[in-house]
Amino acid sequence: MLQSPICELLGIEYPVFQGGMAWIADADLAAAVSNGGGLGIISAMNANADWLRSQIRRAKELTDKPFGVNIMLMSPFADEVAKVVVEEGVKVVTTGAGNPGKYMAAWKEAGIHVIPVVASVGLARMMERAGASAVVAEGTESGGHIGELTTMTLVPQVCSAVKIPVIAAGGIADGRGVAAAFMLGACGVQVGTRFLVASECNVHQNYKDKILKAKDIDTIATGRRLGHPVRSLKTRFSRDYQKAEFDVNVTAEALEAMGVGALRKAAVDGNEAEGCFLAGQIAGLVSKEQPAAEIIRDLCEEAEPLLKGAAKWVK
Ligand code: TUI
């Protein structure tokens, strides 16, 4: 059985986190992952305090296992949702797209395990000093908001730089990815794209179908001009956006406006023309819809013989 210190620390069975995907990771998905023995995570995305509170309460009805909340630090509601996780007694908070330093003291005071998602060694070190329980080192293979380094280069450098547990993310969708992450020094993985097609994921069926059909080269990173690169599936929207980005006659404001509502249009409406379908580079490997618990079991049961068998390379 694949186990690591992160299981003991958080009271979970398998060292598998579900990524806090905006407009996708709701209470239903998070509870299904937690019931399957992983760490389910509700995305607070750009939602307000009331929405997050109702999702947390729903998750508590659906599972008695630990689950987390991901706080997207660029959200205009970050301050208010940061309070809700304390009031609702959430056990684990992950953060993305920024530095959660200003919230750390309050969260730690409340006994929350804070696990920031980092894309650099510098932020990982800073988070360890600020009292993070662990970090998620997320490579540029991931879907959504991304940094520059690959998982292959980021994870071992973060592992060498900090003593707290490191969870690897970005490009992991099967047991080979899990085994590789452990070989790089991680003691857990965070998986997004494969959980997006979980049976319990409420995203529009068009989104799932697009992931299931995607090939290796079907994602694109846009948004560099505004300083927030985002990886999504190649669609009419992302190609149009890229064109606009390279066009000096398109203002930053116009670009910003193009992106508004695009995640919701993809996840809720399945709108192929105007939606932004965030996805990781590993989408090409994701080929079937199945229950979250089965995904977790597959990931870990595939990784076990690979890790045990690694001795075959050593003579
Ligand atoms: O945050 C994510 N993934 C996301 S957030 C998101 S919603 C969004 N939509 C449009 C534009 C921007 C966001 C969709 N997907 N992953 C974690 C992550 N964090 N990846 C990279 C980072 C990151 C980047 C820079 C963390 C910190 C950072 O700088 C911190 C600092 O200020 O030093």
Short mmCIF file of C-alpha atoms and ligand atoms in Angstrom, two decimals:
data_model
loop_
_atom_site.label_atom_id
_atom_site.label_comp_id
_atom_site.label_asym_id
_atom_site.label_seq_id
_atom_site.Cartn_x
_atom_site.Cartn_y
_atom_site.Cartn_z
CA MET A 1 0.00 0.00 0.00
CA LEU A 2 1.40 3.38 -1.04
CA GLN A 3 1.73 5.48 2.09
CA SER A 4 3.80 8.46 3.18
CA PRO A 5 4.13 10.97 6.00
CA ILE A 6 1.48 13.19 4.39
CA CYS A 7 -1.14 10.45 5.04
CA GLU A 8 -0.43 10.46 8.76
CA LEU A 9 -0.21 14.25 8.94
CA LEU A 10 -3.63 14.81 7.34
CA GLY A 11 -5.41 11.59 8.33
CA ILE A 12 -5.88 10.37 4.75
CA GLU A 13 -5.45 6.86 3.36
CA TYR A 14 -3.71 7.58 0.05
CA PRO A 15 -1.16 10.37 -0.69
CA VAL A 16 -3.33 11.82 -3.45
CA PHE A 17 -4.74 15.38 -3.48
CA GLN A 18 -7.38 16.51 -5.94
CA GLY A 19 -6.47 19.87 -7.46
CA GLY A 20 -8.63 22.87 -6.48
CA MET A 21 -9.94 23.51 -9.98
CA ALA A 22 -11.93 26.75 -10.41
CA TRP A 23 -15.58 26.19 -11.42
CA ILE A 24 -14.95 22.42 -11.29
CA ALA A 25 -13.87 21.33 -7.81
CA ASP A 26 -17.12 21.60 -5.82
CA ALA A 27 -18.31 19.82 -2.68
CA ASP A 28 -19.51 16.77 -4.64
CA LEU A 29 -16.13 16.10 -6.24
CA ALA A 30 -14.17 16.91 -3.08
CA ALA A 31 -16.34 14.60 -0.95
CA ALA A 32 -16.04 11.77 -3.49
CA VAL A 33 -12.23 12.08 -3.45
CA SER A 34 -12.11 12.21 0.35
CA ASN A 35 -14.47 9.24 0.64
CA GLY A 36 -12.10 7.42 -1.74
CA GLY A 37 -9.24 7.96 0.71
CA GLY A 38 -7.55 10.95 -0.97
CA LEU A 39 -7.75 14.63 -0.06
CA GLY A 40 -10.70 16.27 -1.78
CA ILE A 41 -10.38 20.03 -2.23
CA ILE A 42 -13.15 22.57 -2.82
CA SER A 43 -12.12 25.49 -5.02
CA ALA A 44 -13.09 28.88 -3.57
CA MET A 45 -12.13 30.36 -6.97
CA ASN A 46 -13.74 33.79 -7.49
CA ALA A 47 -16.76 32.97 -5.31
CA ASN A 48 -17.93 34.87 -2.25
CA ALA A 49 -18.14 33.81 1.39
CA ASP A 50 -21.75 32.57 1.22
CA TRP A 51 -21.11 30.25 -1.70
CA LEU A 52 -17.99 28.77 -0.09
CA ARG A 53 -19.74 28.31 3.25
CA SER A 54 -22.59 26.40 1.62
CA GLN A 55 -20.14 24.18 -0.27
CA ILE A 56 -18.17 23.41 2.90
CA ARG A 57 -21.40 22.50 4.72
CA ARG A 58 -22.47 20.27 1.83
CA ALA A 59 -19.09 18.49 1.87
CA LYS A 60 -19.48 17.91 5.62
CA GLU A 61 -22.82 16.22 4.91
CA LEU A 62 -21.30 14.03 2.19
CA THR A 63 -18.16 12.89 4.01
CA ASP A 64 -16.78 12.52 7.50
CA LYS A 65 -13.23 12.39 6.12
CA PRO A 66 -10.86 15.38 5.97
CA PHE A 67 -11.14 17.67 2.98
CA GLY A 68 -9.52 20.96 2.01
CA VAL A 69 -10.33 24.32 0.44
CA ASN A 70 -8.20 25.98 -2.22
CA ILE A 71 -8.03 29.76 -2.03
CA MET A 72 -7.12 31.51 -5.26
CA LEU A 73 -5.25 34.54 -3.99
CA MET A 74 -6.07 36.72 -7.00
CA SER A 75 -9.78 36.44 -6.16
CA PRO A 76 -11.48 39.71 -5.14
CA PHE A 77 -13.09 37.67 -2.33
CA ALA A 78 -9.83 36.18 -0.97
CA ASP A 79 -10.08 38.13 2.33
CA GLU A 80 -13.62 36.99 3.08
CA VAL A 81 -13.17 33.32 2.09
CA ALA A 82 -9.97 33.28 4.18
CA LYS A 83 -12.21 33.94 7.20
CA VAL A 84 -14.83 31.34 6.21
CA VAL A 85 -12.33 28.45 6.32
CA VAL A 86 -11.54 29.41 9.93
CA GLU A 87 -15.19 29.80 10.95
CA GLU A 88 -16.16 26.47 9.36
CA GLY A 89 -13.29 24.50 10.89
CA VAL A 90 -11.75 23.40 7.59
CA LYS A 91 -8.75 21.11 8.24
CA VAL A 92 -6.57 21.91 5.21
CA VAL A 93 -6.15 25.03 3.08
CA THR A 94 -4.18 25.11 -0.15
CA THR A 95 -3.52 28.38 -1.95
CA GLY A 96 -2.72 29.29 -5.52
CA ALA A 97 -1.65 32.14 -7.77
CA GLY A 98 0.18 34.15 -5.13
CA ASN A 99 1.76 34.46 -1.69
CA PRO A 100 -0.64 33.64 1.19
CA GLY A 101 1.68 35.21 3.81
CA LYS A 102 -0.87 37.69 5.17
CA TYR A 103 -3.33 34.91 6.09
CA MET A 104 -0.88 32.38 7.54
CA ALA A 105 -0.95 33.51 11.19
CA ALA A 106 -4.78 33.39 11.42
CA TRP A 107 -4.99 30.01 9.70
CA LYS A 108 -2.25 28.48 11.86
CA GLU A 109 -3.91 29.90 14.99
CA ALA A 110 -7.08 28.02 13.95
CA GLY A 111 -5.11 24.77 13.64
CA ILE A 112 -5.44 24.63 9.86
CA HIS A 113 -2.80 22.76 7.87
CA VAL A 114 -1.70 25.34 5.30
CA ILE A 115 -0.29 23.85 2.11
CA PRO A 116 0.56 26.57 -0.42
CA VAL A 117 0.92 25.70 -4.09
CA VAL A 118 4.29 27.02 -5.23
CA ALA A 119 5.96 27.32 -8.62
CA SER A 120 9.43 28.29 -7.32
CA VAL A 121 11.99 27.37 -4.66
CA GLY A 122 11.91 30.92 -3.29
CA LEU A 123 8.21 30.81 -2.38
CA ALA A 124 8.56 27.25 -1.01
CA ARG A 125 11.30 28.41 1.38
CA MET A 126 9.28 31.45 2.42
CA MET A 127 6.22 29.30 3.09
CA GLU A 128 8.22 26.84 5.22
CA ARG A 129 9.48 29.76 7.33
CA ALA A 130 5.91 31.08 7.66
CA GLY A 131 4.75 27.75 9.10
CA ALA A 132 3.30 25.81 6.15
CA SER A 133 2.68 22.12 6.91
CA ALA A 134 3.74 21.11 3.38
CA VAL A 135 3.91 22.61 -0.10
CA VAL A 136 2.53 21.53 -3.44
CA ALA A 137 5.24 22.04 -6.07
CA GLU A 138 3.33 22.57 -9.29
CA GLY A 139 5.04 22.34 -12.67
CA THR A 140 4.10 24.18 -15.82
CA GLU A 141 2.52 21.01 -17.25
CA SER A 142 -0.52 21.79 -15.10
CA GLY A 143 -3.77 23.23 -16.27
CA GLY A 144 -4.83 26.70 -15.20
CA HIS A 145 -2.50 29.37 -13.83
CA ILE A 146 1.08 28.17 -14.28
CA GLY A 147 4.67 29.03 -13.47
CA GLU A 148 7.73 28.52 -15.70
CA LEU A 149 9.45 25.41 -14.34
CA THR A 150 8.56 21.85 -15.25
CA THR A 151 7.56 19.30 -12.62
CA MET A 152 10.77 17.38 -13.37
CA THR A 153 12.95 20.38 -12.48
CA LEU A 154 10.82 22.07 -9.81
CA VAL A 155 10.06 19.09 -7.54
CA PRO A 156 13.63 17.95 -6.78
CA GLN A 157 14.81 21.55 -6.30
CA VAL A 158 11.98 22.26 -3.85
CA CYS A 159 12.62 18.92 -2.08
CA SER A 160 16.28 19.88 -1.61
CA ALA A 161 15.36 23.33 -0.32
CA VAL A 162 12.77 22.53 2.36
CA LYS A 163 12.29 19.98 5.14
CA ILE A 164 8.48 19.94 5.10
CA PRO A 165 6.69 17.37 2.90
CA VAL A 166 6.47 18.19 -0.82
CA ILE A 167 3.51 17.17 -2.96
CA ALA A 168 4.19 17.04 -6.71
CA ALA A 169 1.71 18.42 -9.22
CA GLY A 170 1.64 18.97 -12.95
CA GLY A 171 1.56 16.20 -15.53
CA ILE A 172 0.53 13.37 -13.21
CA ALA A 173 -2.39 11.20 -14.32
CA ASP A 174 -1.31 7.59 -13.81
CA GLY A 175 0.82 5.33 -11.63
CA ARG A 176 3.97 6.09 -13.61
CA GLY A 177 3.58 9.76 -12.80
CA VAL A 178 2.98 8.96 -9.14
CA ALA A 179 6.06 6.71 -8.97
CA ALA A 180 8.17 9.34 -10.75
CA ALA A 181 7.02 12.01 -8.28
CA PHE A 182 8.14 9.84 -5.36
CA MET A 183 11.51 9.22 -7.06
CA LEU A 184 11.96 13.00 -7.34
CA GLY A 185 11.54 13.26 -3.57
CA ALA A 186 7.84 14.08 -3.27
CA CYS A 187 5.71 12.24 -0.72
CA GLY A 188 2.40 12.77 -2.46
CA VAL A 189 0.80 13.97 -5.65
CA GLN A 190 -1.88 16.45 -6.64
CA VAL A 191 -3.95 15.49 -9.65
CA GLY A 192 -6.31 17.80 -11.52
CA THR A 193 -7.04 16.82 -15.10
CA ARG A 194 -7.80 13.15 -14.38
CA PHE A 195 -10.26 14.07 -11.61
CA LEU A 196 -11.99 16.47 -13.97
CA VAL A 197 -13.45 13.41 -15.74
CA ALA A 198 -14.45 11.65 -12.49
CA SER A 199 -18.07 10.44 -12.47
CA GLU A 200 -18.80 12.69 -9.48
CA CYS A 201 -17.42 15.80 -11.22
CA ASN A 202 -20.30 18.09 -12.15
CA VAL A 203 -18.52 19.86 -15.00
CA HIS A 204 -20.41 20.04 -18.34
CA GLN A 205 -20.15 16.80 -20.38
CA ASN A 206 -18.62 18.76 -23.31
CA TYR A 207 -15.66 19.58 -21.05
CA LYS A 208 -15.17 15.93 -20.10
CA ASP A 209 -15.44 14.86 -23.75
CA LYS A 210 -12.81 17.41 -24.75
CA ILE A 211 -10.37 16.08 -22.13
CA LEU A 212 -11.07 12.48 -23.14
CA LYS A 213 -10.41 13.34 -26.82
CA ALA A 214 -7.35 15.54 -26.22
CA LYS A 215 -3.94 14.55 -27.56
CA ASP A 216 -0.50 15.35 -26.14
CA ILE A 217 -0.11 18.63 -28.04
CA ASP A 218 -3.64 19.92 -27.52
CA THR A 219 -2.98 22.46 -24.75
CA ILE A 220 -1.69 26.00 -25.06
CA ALA A 221 -0.44 28.58 -22.55
CA THR A 222 -1.88 32.07 -23.02
CA GLY A 223 -1.95 35.16 -20.81
CA ARG A 224 1.81 35.85 -20.61
CA ARG A 225 1.29 39.45 -21.79
CA LEU A 226 -0.82 40.17 -18.70
CA GLY A 227 1.61 38.31 -16.45
CA HIS A 228 -0.74 35.43 -15.66
CA PRO A 229 -0.04 32.51 -17.97
CA VAL A 230 -2.87 30.00 -18.08
CA ARG A 231 -2.90 26.57 -19.73
CA SER A 232 -6.04 25.44 -21.50
CA LEU A 233 -7.15 23.22 -24.36
CA LYS A 234 -6.64 24.59 -27.86
CA THR A 235 -10.06 25.88 -28.91
CA ARG A 236 -11.35 28.76 -30.96
CA PHE A 237 -11.35 30.88 -27.81
CA SER A 238 -7.73 30.17 -26.85
CA ARG A 239 -6.48 30.66 -30.42
CA ASP A 240 -8.39 33.97 -30.71
CA TYR A 241 -7.00 35.02 -27.34
CA GLN A 242 -3.45 34.19 -28.43
CA LYS A 243 -3.89 36.17 -31.63
CA ALA A 244 -5.16 39.17 -29.63
CA GLU A 245 -2.21 38.87 -27.26
CA PHE A 246 0.28 39.24 -30.11
CA ASP A 247 -1.67 42.14 -31.62
CA VAL A 248 -0.19 45.44 -30.46
CA ASN A 249 -3.47 47.20 -31.31
CA VAL A 250 -5.35 45.20 -28.66
CA THR A 251 -5.11 46.90 -25.26
CA ALA A 252 -4.45 45.12 -21.97
CA GLU A 253 -7.97 46.13 -20.88
CA ALA A 254 -9.51 44.54 -23.97
CA LEU A 255 -7.51 41.34 -23.33
CA GLU A 256 -8.63 41.29 -19.70
CA ALA A 257 -12.24 41.72 -20.83
CA MET A 258 -11.94 38.79 -23.27
CA GLY A 259 -11.17 36.44 -20.39
CA VAL A 260 -14.07 37.45 -18.15
CA GLY A 261 -16.56 34.63 -17.67
CA ALA A 262 -14.65 32.23 -19.92
CA LEU A 263 -14.04 29.58 -17.21
CA ARG A 264 -17.73 29.52 -16.30
CA LYS A 265 -18.73 29.30 -19.95
CA ALA A 266 -16.54 26.19 -20.29
CA ALA A 267 -17.34 24.42 -17.03
CA VAL A 268 -21.03 25.25 -16.59
CA ASP A 269 -22.28 25.85 -20.14
CA GLY A 270 -19.86 23.61 -22.08
CA ASN A 271 -19.63 26.52 -24.56
CA GLU A 272 -17.06 25.36 -27.11
CA ALA A 273 -16.71 28.70 -28.90
CA GLU A 274 -16.37 31.07 -25.94
CA GLY A 275 -15.26 28.86 -23.04
CA CYS A 276 -11.74 28.53 -21.66
CA PHE A 277 -11.23 24.81 -20.98
CA LEU A 278 -8.35 24.68 -18.50
CA ALA A 279 -6.43 21.39 -18.76
CA GLY A 280 -2.97 20.00 -18.13
CA GLN A 281 -0.54 18.64 -20.71
CA ILE A 282 -1.27 15.09 -19.51
CA ALA A 283 -4.86 15.30 -20.85
CA GLY A 284 -3.78 13.02 -23.73
CA LEU A 285 -3.36 10.18 -21.24
CA VAL A 286 -6.79 10.61 -19.66
CA SER A 287 -9.07 8.21 -21.49
CA LYS A 288 -12.01 7.21 -19.33
CA GLU A 289 -14.61 8.56 -16.98
CA GLN A 290 -14.68 6.59 -13.70
CA PRO A 291 -15.52 7.11 -10.02
CA ALA A 292 -13.02 9.21 -8.05
CA ALA A 293 -12.32 6.33 -5.65
CA GLU A 294 -11.35 4.12 -8.58
CA ILE A 295 -9.00 6.81 -9.95
CA ILE A 296 -7.22 7.00 -6.60
CA ARG A 297 -6.91 3.23 -6.34
CA ASP A 298 -5.63 2.94 -9.94
CA LEU A 299 -3.02 5.67 -9.39
CA CYS A 300 -1.64 4.03 -6.24
CA GLU A 301 -1.93 0.38 -7.29
CA GLU A 302 -0.09 1.14 -10.54
CA ALA A 303 2.65 3.04 -8.71
CA GLU A 304 3.37 0.31 -6.12
CA PRO A 305 4.94 -2.34 -8.41
CA LEU A 306 6.87 0.39 -10.25
CA LEU A 307 8.43 1.66 -7.03
CA LYS A 308 9.07 -1.87 -5.73
CA GLY A 309 10.49 -2.92 -9.10
CA ALA A 310 12.86 0.04 -9.39
CA ALA A 311 15.57 -2.19 -7.88
CA LYS A 312 15.77 -3.99 -11.23
CA TRP A 313 17.84 -1.10 -12.59
CA VAL A 314 20.51 -1.51 -9.96
CA LYS A 315 23.09 -4.27 -10.42
O1 TUI B 1 -3.36 28.73 -9.03
C1 TUI B 1 -3.18 27.76 -9.70
N1 TUI B 1 -3.98 27.42 -10.74
C2 TUI B 1 -5.08 28.16 -11.16
S1 TUI B 1 -5.69 29.55 -10.44
C3 TUI B 1 -6.87 29.66 -11.61
S2 TUI B 1 -8.05 30.94 -11.67
C4 TUI B 1 -7.29 32.08 -12.67
N2 TUI B 1 -7.93 32.41 -13.76
C5 TUI B 1 -7.41 33.32 -14.58
C6 TUI B 1 -6.19 33.92 -14.30
C7 TUI B 1 -5.51 33.56 -13.22
C8 TUI B 1 -6.07 32.61 -12.36
C9 TUI B 1 -6.75 28.65 -12.48
N3 TUI B 1 -5.77 27.82 -12.20
N4 TUI B 1 -2.14 26.93 -9.45
C10 TUI B 1 -1.22 27.20 -8.43
C11 TUI B 1 -0.14 28.08 -8.88
N5 TUI B 1 0.32 29.07 -8.19
N6 TUI B 1 0.49 28.02 -10.06
C12 TUI B 1 1.40 29.02 -10.08
C13 TUI B 1 1.28 29.67 -8.88
C14 TUI B 1 2.01 30.79 -8.40
C15 TUI B 1 2.54 31.73 -9.27
C16 TUI B 1 3.21 32.84 -8.78
C17 TUI B 1 2.16 30.99 -7.02
C18 TUI B 1 2.82 32.10 -6.57
C19 TUI B 1 3.33 32.99 -7.44
O2 TUI B 1 4.00 34.11 -7.01
C20 TUI B 1 3.95 34.37 -5.64
C21 TUI B 1 4.63 35.63 -5.30
O3 TUI B 1 3.93 36.63 -5.21
O4 TUI B 1 5.84 35.55 -5.09
#
